[in-house]
XYZ file of C-alpha atoms in Angstrom:
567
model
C -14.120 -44.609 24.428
C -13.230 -47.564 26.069
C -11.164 -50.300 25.020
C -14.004 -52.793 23.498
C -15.780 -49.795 21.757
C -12.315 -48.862 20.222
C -11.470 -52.364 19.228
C -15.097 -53.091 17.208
C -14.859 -49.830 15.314
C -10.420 -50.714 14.700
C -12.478 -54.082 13.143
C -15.004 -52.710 11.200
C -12.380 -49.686 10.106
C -9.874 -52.741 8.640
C -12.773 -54.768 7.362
C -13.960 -51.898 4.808
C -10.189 -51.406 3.920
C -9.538 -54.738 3.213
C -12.739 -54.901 0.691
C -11.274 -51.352 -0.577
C -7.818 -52.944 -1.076
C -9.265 -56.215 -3.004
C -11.511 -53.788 -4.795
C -8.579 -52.037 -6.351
C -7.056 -55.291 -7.163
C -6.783 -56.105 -10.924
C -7.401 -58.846 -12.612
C -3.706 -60.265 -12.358
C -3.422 -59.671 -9.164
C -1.431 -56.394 -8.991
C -2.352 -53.030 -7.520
C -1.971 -49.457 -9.050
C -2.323 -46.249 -7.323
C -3.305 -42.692 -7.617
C -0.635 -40.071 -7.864
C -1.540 -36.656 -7.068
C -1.171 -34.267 -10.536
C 1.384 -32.267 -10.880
C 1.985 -28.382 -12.031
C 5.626 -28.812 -13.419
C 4.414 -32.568 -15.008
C 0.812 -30.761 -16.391
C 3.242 -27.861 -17.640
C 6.028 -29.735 -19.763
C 2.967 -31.905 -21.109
C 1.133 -28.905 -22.090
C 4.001 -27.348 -23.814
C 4.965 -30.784 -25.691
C 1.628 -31.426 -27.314
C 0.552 -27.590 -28.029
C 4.927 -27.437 -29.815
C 3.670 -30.813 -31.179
C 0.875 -30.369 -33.226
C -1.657 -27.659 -31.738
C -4.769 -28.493 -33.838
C -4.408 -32.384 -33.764
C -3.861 -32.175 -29.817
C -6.398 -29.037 -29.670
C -8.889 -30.852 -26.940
C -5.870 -31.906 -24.651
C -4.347 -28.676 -24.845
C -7.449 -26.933 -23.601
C -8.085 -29.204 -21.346
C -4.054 -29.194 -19.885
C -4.794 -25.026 -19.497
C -8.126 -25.701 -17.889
C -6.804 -27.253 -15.319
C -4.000 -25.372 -15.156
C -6.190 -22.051 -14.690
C -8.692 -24.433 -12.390
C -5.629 -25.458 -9.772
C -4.212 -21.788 -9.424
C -4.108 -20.501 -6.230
C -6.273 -17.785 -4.721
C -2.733 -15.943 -4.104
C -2.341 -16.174 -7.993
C 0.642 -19.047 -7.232
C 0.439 -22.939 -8.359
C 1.397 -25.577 -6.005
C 3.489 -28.615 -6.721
C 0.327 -31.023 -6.434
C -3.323 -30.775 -6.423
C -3.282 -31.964 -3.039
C -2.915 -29.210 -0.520
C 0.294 -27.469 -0.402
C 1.268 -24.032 -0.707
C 1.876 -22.364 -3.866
C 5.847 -21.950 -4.389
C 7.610 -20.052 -6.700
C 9.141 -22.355 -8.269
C 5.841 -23.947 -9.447
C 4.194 -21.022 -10.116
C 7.363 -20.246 -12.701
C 6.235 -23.217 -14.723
C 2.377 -22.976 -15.280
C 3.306 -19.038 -16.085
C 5.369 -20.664 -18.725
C 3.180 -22.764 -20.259
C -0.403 -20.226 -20.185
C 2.296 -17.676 -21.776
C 3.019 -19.866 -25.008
C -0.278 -21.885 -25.269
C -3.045 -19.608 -23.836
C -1.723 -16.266 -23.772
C -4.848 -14.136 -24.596
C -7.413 -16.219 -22.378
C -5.392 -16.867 -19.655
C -3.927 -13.014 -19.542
C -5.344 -12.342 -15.858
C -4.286 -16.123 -14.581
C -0.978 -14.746 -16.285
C -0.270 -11.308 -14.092
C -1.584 -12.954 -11.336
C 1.223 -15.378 -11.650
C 3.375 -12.835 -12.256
C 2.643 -10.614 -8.738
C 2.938 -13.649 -7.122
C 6.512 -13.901 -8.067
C 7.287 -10.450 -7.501
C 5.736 -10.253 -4.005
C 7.511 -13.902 -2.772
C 11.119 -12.573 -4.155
C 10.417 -15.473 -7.067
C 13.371 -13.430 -9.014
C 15.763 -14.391 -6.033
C 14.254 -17.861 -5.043
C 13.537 -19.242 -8.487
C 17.667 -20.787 -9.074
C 19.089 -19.599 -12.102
C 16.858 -16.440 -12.776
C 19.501 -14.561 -10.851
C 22.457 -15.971 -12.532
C 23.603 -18.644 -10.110
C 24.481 -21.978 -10.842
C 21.310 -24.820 -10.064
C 23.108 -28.307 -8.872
C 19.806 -30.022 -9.870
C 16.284 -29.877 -11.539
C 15.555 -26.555 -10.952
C 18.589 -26.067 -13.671
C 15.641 -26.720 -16.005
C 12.869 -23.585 -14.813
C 15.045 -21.218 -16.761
C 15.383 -22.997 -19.397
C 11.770 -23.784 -20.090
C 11.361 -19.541 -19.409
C 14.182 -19.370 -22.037
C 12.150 -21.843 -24.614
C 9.033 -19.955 -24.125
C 10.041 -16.142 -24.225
C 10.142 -15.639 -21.031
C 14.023 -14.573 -20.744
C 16.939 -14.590 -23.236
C 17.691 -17.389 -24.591
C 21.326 -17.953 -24.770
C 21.185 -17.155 -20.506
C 20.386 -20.864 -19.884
C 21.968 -23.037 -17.099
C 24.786 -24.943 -18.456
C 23.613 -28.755 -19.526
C 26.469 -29.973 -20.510
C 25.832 -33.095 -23.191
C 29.233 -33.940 -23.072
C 28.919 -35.231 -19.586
C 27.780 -38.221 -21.802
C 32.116 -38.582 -23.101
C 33.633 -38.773 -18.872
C 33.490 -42.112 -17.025
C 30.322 -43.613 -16.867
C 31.000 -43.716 -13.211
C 31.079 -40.229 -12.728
C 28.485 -39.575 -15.091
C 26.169 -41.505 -13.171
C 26.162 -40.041 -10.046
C 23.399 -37.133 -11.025
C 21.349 -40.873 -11.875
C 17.808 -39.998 -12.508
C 18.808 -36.249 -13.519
C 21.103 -37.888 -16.212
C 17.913 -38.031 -19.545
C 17.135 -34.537 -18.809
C 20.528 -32.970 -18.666
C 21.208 -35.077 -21.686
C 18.215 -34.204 -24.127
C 18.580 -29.934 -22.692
C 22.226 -30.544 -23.325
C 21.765 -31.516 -26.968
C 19.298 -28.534 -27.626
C 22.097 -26.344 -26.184
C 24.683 -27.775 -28.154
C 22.767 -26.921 -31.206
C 21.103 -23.543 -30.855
C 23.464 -21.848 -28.267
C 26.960 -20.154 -29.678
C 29.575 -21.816 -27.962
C 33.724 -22.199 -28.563
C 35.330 -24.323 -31.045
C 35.974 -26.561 -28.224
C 32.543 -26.571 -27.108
C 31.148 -27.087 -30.395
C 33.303 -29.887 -31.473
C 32.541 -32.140 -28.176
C 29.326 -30.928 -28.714
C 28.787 -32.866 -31.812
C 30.951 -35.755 -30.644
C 28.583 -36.252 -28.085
C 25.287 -36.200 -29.647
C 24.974 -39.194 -30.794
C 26.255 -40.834 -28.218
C 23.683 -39.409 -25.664
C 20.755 -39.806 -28.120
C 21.898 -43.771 -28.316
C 21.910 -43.291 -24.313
C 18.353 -41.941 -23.791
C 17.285 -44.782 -26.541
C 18.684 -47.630 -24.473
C 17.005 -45.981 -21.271
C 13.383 -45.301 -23.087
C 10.860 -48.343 -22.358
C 8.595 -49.956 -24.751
C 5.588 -47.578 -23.334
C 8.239 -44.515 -24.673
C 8.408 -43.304 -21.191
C 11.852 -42.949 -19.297
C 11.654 -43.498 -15.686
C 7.854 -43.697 -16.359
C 7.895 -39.805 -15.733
C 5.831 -37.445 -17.984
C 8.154 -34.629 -16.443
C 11.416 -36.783 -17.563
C 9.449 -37.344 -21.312
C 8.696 -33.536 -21.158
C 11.889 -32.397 -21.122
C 12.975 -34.836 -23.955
C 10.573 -33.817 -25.986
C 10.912 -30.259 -25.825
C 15.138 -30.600 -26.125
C 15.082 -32.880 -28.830
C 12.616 -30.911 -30.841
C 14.005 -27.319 -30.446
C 17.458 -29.234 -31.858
C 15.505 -30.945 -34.233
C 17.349 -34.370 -34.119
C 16.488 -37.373 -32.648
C 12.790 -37.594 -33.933
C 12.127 -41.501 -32.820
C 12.580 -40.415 -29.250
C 10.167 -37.038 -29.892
C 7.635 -39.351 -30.973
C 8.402 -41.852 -28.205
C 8.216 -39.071 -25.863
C 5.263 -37.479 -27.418
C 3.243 -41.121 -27.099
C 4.034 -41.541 -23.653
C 3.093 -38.127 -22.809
C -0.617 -38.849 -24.943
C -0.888 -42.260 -23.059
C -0.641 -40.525 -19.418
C -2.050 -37.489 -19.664
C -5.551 -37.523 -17.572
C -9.485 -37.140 -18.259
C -9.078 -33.700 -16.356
C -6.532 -32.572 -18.469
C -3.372 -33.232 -16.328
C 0.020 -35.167 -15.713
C 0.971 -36.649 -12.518
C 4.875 -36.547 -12.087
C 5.323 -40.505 -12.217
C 2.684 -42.521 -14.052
C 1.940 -44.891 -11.020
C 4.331 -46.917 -8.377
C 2.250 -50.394 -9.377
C 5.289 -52.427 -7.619
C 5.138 -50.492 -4.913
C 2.372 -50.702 -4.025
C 1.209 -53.889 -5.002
C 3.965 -54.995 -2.413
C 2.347 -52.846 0.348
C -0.707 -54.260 -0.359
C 0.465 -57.313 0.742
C 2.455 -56.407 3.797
C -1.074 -54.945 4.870
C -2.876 -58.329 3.988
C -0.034 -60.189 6.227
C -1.242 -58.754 8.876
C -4.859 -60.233 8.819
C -4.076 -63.560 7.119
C -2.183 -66.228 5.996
C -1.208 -64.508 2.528
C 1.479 -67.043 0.987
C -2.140 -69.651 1.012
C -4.670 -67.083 -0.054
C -5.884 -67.942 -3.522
C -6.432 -64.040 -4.629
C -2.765 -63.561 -4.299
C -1.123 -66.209 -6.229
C -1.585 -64.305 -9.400
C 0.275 -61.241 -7.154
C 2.787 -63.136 -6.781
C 3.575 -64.504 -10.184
C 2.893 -60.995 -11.248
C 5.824 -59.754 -9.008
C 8.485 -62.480 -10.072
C 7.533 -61.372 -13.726
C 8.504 -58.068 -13.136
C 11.714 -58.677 -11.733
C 15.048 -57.114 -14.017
C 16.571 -60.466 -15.544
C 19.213 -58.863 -17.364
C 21.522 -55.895 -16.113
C 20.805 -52.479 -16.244
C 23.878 -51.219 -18.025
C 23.713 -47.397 -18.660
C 24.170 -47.441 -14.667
C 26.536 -50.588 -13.939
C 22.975 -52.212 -12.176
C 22.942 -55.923 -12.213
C 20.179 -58.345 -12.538
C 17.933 -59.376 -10.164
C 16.362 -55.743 -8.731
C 12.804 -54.682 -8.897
C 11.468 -51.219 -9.918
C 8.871 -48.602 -8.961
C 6.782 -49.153 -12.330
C 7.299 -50.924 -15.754
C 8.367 -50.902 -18.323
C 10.680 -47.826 -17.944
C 10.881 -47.715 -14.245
C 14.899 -48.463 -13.079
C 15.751 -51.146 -10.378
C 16.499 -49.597 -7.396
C 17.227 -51.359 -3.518
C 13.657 -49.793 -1.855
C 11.582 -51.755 -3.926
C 13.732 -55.020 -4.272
C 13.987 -55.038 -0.547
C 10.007 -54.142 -0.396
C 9.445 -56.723 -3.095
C 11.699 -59.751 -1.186
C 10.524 -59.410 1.957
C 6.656 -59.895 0.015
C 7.729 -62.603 -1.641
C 8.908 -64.354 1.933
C 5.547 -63.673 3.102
C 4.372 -65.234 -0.169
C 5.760 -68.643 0.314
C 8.859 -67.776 -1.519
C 11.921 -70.262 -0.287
C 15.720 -68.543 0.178
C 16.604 -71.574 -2.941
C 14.525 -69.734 -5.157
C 15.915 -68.626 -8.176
C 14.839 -64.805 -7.706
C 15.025 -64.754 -4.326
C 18.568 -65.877 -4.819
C 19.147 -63.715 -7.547
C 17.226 -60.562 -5.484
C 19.532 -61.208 -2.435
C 22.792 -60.989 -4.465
C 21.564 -58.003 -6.310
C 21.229 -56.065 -2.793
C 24.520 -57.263 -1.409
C 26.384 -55.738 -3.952
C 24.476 -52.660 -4.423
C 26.027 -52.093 -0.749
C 27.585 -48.451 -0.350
C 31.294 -48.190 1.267
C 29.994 -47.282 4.560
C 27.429 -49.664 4.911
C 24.231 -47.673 3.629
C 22.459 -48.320 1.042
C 21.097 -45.894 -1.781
C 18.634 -45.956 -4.985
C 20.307 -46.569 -8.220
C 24.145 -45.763 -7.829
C 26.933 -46.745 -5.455
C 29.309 -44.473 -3.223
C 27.513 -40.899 -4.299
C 26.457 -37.984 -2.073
C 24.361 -35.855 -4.796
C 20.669 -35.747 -5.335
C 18.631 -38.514 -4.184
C 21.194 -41.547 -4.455
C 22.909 -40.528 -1.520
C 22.471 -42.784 1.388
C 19.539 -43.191 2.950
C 18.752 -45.190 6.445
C 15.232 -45.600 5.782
C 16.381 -47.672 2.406
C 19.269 -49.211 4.024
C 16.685 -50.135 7.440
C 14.333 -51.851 4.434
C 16.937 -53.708 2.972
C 18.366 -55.336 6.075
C 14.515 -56.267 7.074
C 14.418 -58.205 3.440
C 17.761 -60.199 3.916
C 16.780 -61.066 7.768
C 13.113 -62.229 6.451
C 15.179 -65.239 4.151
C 18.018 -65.784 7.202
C 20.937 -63.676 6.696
C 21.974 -63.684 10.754
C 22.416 -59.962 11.952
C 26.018 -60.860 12.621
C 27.016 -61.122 8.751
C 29.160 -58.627 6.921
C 26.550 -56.657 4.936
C 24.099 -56.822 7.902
C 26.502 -55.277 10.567
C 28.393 -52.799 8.698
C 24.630 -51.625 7.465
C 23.056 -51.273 11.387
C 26.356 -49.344 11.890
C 25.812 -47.269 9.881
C 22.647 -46.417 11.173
C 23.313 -46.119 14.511
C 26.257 -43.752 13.817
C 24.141 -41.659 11.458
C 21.003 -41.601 14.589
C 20.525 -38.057 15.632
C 21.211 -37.344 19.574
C 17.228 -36.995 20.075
C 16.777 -40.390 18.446
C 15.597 -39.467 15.138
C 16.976 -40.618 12.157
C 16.062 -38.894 8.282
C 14.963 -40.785 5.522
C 15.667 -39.261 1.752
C 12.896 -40.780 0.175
C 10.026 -39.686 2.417
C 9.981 -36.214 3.960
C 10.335 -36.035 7.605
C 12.106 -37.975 10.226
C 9.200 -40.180 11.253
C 9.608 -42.412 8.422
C 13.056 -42.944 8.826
C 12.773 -43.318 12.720
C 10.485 -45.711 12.688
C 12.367 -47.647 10.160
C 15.418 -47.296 12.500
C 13.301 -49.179 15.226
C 11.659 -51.721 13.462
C 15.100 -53.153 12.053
C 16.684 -52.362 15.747
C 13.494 -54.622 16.567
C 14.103 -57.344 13.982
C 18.008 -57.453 14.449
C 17.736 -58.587 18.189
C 18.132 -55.063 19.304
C 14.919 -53.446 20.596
C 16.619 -53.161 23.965
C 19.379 -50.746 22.809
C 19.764 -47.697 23.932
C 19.363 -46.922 20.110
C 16.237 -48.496 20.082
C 15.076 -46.808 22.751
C 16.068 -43.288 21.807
C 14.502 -43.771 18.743
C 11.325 -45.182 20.431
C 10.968 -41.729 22.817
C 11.562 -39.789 19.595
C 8.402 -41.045 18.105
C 6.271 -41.127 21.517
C 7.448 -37.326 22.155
C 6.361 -36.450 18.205
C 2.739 -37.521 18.913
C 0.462 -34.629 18.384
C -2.252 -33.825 20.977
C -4.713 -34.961 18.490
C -3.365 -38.808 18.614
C -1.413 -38.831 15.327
C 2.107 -38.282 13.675
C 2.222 -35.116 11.697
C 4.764 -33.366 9.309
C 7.564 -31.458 11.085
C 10.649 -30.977 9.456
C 10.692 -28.283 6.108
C 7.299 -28.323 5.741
C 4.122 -26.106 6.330
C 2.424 -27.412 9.348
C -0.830 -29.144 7.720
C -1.771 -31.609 11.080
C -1.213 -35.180 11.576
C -1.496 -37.396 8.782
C -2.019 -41.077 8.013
C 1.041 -42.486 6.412
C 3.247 -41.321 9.640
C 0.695 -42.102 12.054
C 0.907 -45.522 10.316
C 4.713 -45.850 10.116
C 4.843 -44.331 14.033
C 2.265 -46.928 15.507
C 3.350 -50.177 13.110
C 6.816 -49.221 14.697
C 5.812 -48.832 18.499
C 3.715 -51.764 18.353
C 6.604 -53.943 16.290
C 8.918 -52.581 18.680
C 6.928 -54.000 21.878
C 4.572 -51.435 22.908
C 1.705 -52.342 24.749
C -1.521 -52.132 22.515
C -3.534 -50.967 25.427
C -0.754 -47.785 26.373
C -2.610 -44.445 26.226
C -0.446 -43.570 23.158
C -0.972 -46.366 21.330
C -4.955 -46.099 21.747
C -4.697 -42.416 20.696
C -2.975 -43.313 17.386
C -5.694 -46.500 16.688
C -8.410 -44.049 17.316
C -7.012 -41.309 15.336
C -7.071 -43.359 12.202
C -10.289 -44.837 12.795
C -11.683 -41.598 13.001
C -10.943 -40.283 9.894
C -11.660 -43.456 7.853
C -13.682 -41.888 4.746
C -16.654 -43.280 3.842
C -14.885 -45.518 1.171
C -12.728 -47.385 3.450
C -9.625 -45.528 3.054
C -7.444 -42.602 4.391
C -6.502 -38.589 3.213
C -2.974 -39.072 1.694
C -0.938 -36.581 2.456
C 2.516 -35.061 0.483
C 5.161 -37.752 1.971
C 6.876 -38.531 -1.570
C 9.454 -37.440 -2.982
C 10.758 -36.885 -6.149
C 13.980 -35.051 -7.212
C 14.814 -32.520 -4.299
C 11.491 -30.471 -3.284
C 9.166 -32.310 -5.664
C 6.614 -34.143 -3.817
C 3.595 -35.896 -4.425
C 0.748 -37.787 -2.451
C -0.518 -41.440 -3.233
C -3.683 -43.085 -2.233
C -2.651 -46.607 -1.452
C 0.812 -45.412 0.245
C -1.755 -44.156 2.693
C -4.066 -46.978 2.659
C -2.260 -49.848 3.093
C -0.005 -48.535 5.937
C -3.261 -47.582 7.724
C -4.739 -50.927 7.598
C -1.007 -52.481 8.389
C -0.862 -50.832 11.452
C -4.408 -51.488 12.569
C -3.682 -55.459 11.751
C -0.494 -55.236 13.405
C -2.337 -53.964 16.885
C -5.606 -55.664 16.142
C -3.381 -59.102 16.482
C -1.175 -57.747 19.119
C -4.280 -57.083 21.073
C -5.710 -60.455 20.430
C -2.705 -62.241 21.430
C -2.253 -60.413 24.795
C -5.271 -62.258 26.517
C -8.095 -58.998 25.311
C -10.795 -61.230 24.434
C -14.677 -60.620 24.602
C-alpha cells in the first residue's frame, strides 16, 4: 500500500470515529464508557441481592447465575472479564462461591467443574489465604467470601482488622482504596469471630467509628468508589454483623442501580471523567476544540465535576478531579488528564479551577518527586509511585506554563529518569505493561525540551524494538500473549510521532495501517485488558481504546500534512 492509499483509508478510518465519538456524546456534553463485566463484581452482587431478599430480587438473581454459568470457561474456570483472558483461580474461587449459595442444585455440574479446575491449577496453593498465609491485599477477601458461603470454616478468615480505623489516619491510609472493604469485613469479624478481651474491647470501640467512616466515604448514588465489588463487600460485612443497616441499603441500591440487562456487574460503574477528557484530547487533534460549539457543554460539565471541598477521610485537598461521580475519589491521573483538557478548552492559568487544579497537584507531590493516586509517600498497593501518573502530571502543569526548570517539575523528570530501566522502558502502575509508561516517559522527555536525551532516546528504541511483525504494540510483561492491541499501538505511535518521528518511516506506516485495518465496522477498535484495578484485577474499556486510536491517527494525519505530503 502506498503512501496516498494509506493516507485516504487513515481519513476515512478517523472520519467514522469521530461520528462514533460524537455519537456517544450525551446530551451535556460528557462521555461514558463500557467496562468489561466482571466475575468477582457479578459474584459479590449475586450474593448481596440473593442474602438480600431472594424472592423480591428473584429475576436478577437468575439472571446474575445465568451469566455466571454463560461466561464459564470450557476448562470449567471463570476469567476476570468477559473479554478474553484466561480463567484464573482466583476468579474461578468466586463464581464457585456464589453458584454454591444461590444456585446450588442447577448449577451442580458448572459447580464440580469449577471445582477440578482448582484442583488441577494447584487453586489450593495459588488462591492466598486457602493455605493459611497471610494476603497483603484484596485477595484477603476470597476466603472470606468461601468462609460466608460454606465453603471453609468460618472462624479461618484473614485477619481484617477494624481497628485499623483507631491508628493515625496517616498510616491508616496507606492501604487507600482497600481501606471500605477491610473496614466493613473487619466489623463482621469483630462481631461473629471469638477473639481476646483485648480484641473484643477495640473491637467495639471501633465500630462505630469505621461505620461513621464508610458513611462519610459513601456517595449520594450509595456507591463507594463507584465500585459494585467495593458495595459488595459492604453489604455482605455489614449484614452478617447485622449493624449498620443505612449503609446495607445504600449498598444494596447501588448494587440494584448497576447491575446490567445481562445479568452482570462490571468492577467500576464507568470512568465518565476519564474518558470524557480523552475524548477531547482525540478531538484536539482534528480541530480547534476550545471554539467548537459541541464542546462547550463538555467543558462546563468538567469544571462542575471538579472536588470544591477537601476530601478528608484521606488528608486530599480541594481542587482534584475523579474517575466517576458521585463516589469516585480525586486522584492526580485524572486532574492532570482533566487540566491539560481544559487548556485545550480555552481555559486561562487565572482561572479559578485551573488555579485551584494546579495547587492541588503540587502538593499531592511524593518525597522523591513521583507522583501517586490518592495518598502521599506510600509504597503498598496501587498508591505507590507511578511514572506514567507522574509523566501526566508534569504534561498538565507545562500545558498552563510551569517552566521545566521549577521545583516540582525537575525533581518529578528526576525521578523518572532515575527510575528508566537500562533498555529504556519505564512501568506504569495503572496500565499493565511497559508501553504505556514508556511512551509516557517520551512524550514528557518531548514536552520538557528533552527529546534529544539520551533518555529520550533509549526510551524511543524501546518502543521501535517492541513493534510486533504485524505493525502494532502488543502485551508483554505478566500477561498471556493475546497479539497486538489498540490502546498500546496508540500510546506507542502518539509517542513516536510526538517525539519527532517521521510519519512516512516504515514503522510508523506499519502502526497507521495496523489500526486502520482492524477498524470495526462501527468506527471503533477491540479493547483489550490494559486496566487495572487493585493488584491483578483488570478490565477493558471501549472508549480507552477508541479515542487513543483516533488520537494517534490525528496526531500523524497532521504531522503528515504539515511535512509538505499533499495531493
Amino acid at each position: 500500500m502506498n503512501l496516498d492509499q494509506l493516507r485516504t483509508r487513515a481519513e476515512k478510518a478517523a472520519e467514522r470515529a469521530i461520528t462514533h465519538l460524537y455519537d456517544r456524546q450525551r446530551e451535556d456534553g460528557s462521555w461514558v464508557d463500557r467496562l468489561s463485566s466482571s466475575t468477582i463484581a457479578t459474584a459479590l452482587g449475586l450474593l448481596s441481592l440473593n442474602r438480600a431478599d431472594p424472592q423480591a430480587h428473584r429475576e436478577r438473581v437468575e439472571s446474575a447465575v445465568r451469566w455466571l454459568r454463560a461466561n464459564q470457561r470450557d476448562d470449567g474456570g471463570w476469567a476476570m472479564a468477559d473479554a478474553e483472558w484466561p480463567s484464573s483461580p482466583g476468579m474461578t474461587a468466586f463464581g464457585l462461591a456464589a453458584l454454591h449459595e444461590t444456585d446450588r442444585e442447577r448449577s451442580h455440574d458448572a459447580i464440580e467443574r469449577a471445582r477440578t479446575f482448582i484442583d488441577e491449577n494447584d487453586g489450593m496453593n495459588v488462591i492466598p489465604g486457602l493455605t493459611g498465609e497471610a494476603p497483603k491485599t484484596w485477595p484477603a477477601a476470597l476466603p472470606t467470601i468461601w468462609a460466608l458461603t460454606g465453603l471453609r470454616d468460618f472462624d479461618q478468615q484473614p485477619d481484617m482488622p477494624v481497628e485499623a480505623i483507631l491508628v493515625p489516619r496517616r498510616w491508616r491510609n496507606k492501604v487507600s482504596i482497600a481501606l471500605p472493604a477491610i473496614l466493613a469485613l473487619g466489623v463482621m469479624q469483630s462481631r461473629t469471630i471469638n477473639r481476646g478481651l483485648a480484641r473484643r474491647v477495640l473491637g467495639r470501640i471501633a465500630e462505630p467509628l469505621a461505620l461513621d467512616w464508610l458513611r462519610e466515604i459513601s456517595g449520594t448514588n450509595g456507591g463507594i468508589e463507584e465500585c459494585p465489588m467495593i458495595a459488595g463487600f459492604v453489604y455482605l460485612g455489614l449484614r452478617e454483623a447485622g449493624v449498620g443497616t443505612d449503609l446495607q441499603l445504600a449498598s444494596l441500591r447501588y448494587l440494584l442501580e448497576t447491575q446490567r440487562a445481562d445479568g452482570s456487574w462490571a468492577i467500576d460503574r464507568d470512568l465518565e471523567i476519564s474518558v470524557t477528557a480523552y475524548s477531547v484530547m482525540a478531538l484536539g487533534e482534528f480541530q480547534e476544540v476550545a471554539s467548537e460549539p459541541l464542546l462547550r457543554g463538555t467543558r462546563e460539565w468538567l469544571l462542575r465535576n471538579q472536588w470544591n471541598k477537601p476530601f478528608g477521610q484521606f488528608d486530599i485537598p480541594a481542587g482534584g478531579w475523579g474517575w466517576a461521580n458521585p463516589s469516585g475519589w480525586p486522584e492526580s491521573e485524572d486532574t492532570a488528564v482533566v487540566l491539560g483538557v481544559l487548556a485545550d478548552l480555552g481555559l486561562p492559568r487565572s482561572h479559578p479551577a485551573v488555579q485551584l487544579g494546579i495547587h492541588w497537584l503540587l502538593t499531592m507531590q511524593n518525597k522523591d518527586g513521583s507522583w501517586s493516586e490518592w495518598v502521599r509517600n506510600t509504597s503498598i498497593m496501587n498508591d505507590r509511585p507511578c511514572p506514567g501518573v507522574t509523566a501526566h502530571v508534569i504534561m498538565a502543569l507545562r500545558q498552563f506554563g510551569v517552566p521545566s526548570s521549577a521545583g516540582a517539575i525537575a525533581r518529578g523528570l528526576a525521578y523518572l529518569t532515575e527510575h528508566q530501566e537500562a533498555d529504556g522502558a519505564i512501568e506504569s502502575v495503572w496500565f499493565r505493561d511497559n508501553t504505556h509508561g514508556t511512551s509516557r516517559l517520551l512524550e514528557v522527555l518531548t514536552d520538557c525540551g528533552r527529546g534529544g536525551t539520551p533518555e529520550a532516546g533509549a526510551a524511543r528504541k524501546w518502543l521501535l524494538a517492541n513493534q510486533a511483525a504485524d505493525g502494532g504494540w502488543p502485551l508483554r510483561h505478566e500477561l498471556p500473549p493475546e497479539g497486538s492491541t489498540a490502546e498500546e499501538t496508540a500510546w506507542a505511535l502518539f509517542a513516536l510521532l510526538k517525539g519527532g518521528a517521521d510519519p512516512r518511516a516504515g514503522a510508523i506506516l506499519r502502526a497507521v495501517e495496523w489500526l486502520v485495518d482492524r477498524q470495526d465496522d462501527r468506527g471503533t477498535w477491540r479493547p483489550s485488558n490494559v486496566g487495572l484495578y487493585f493488584d491483578d484485577l483488570c478490565y477493558t474499556d471501549d472508549l480507552i481504546a477508541h479515542t487513543f486510536a483516533l488520537r494517534a491517527l490525528g496526531r500523524w494525519l497532521k504531522l503528515l500534512a504539515g511535512s509538505g505530503e499533499n495531493r
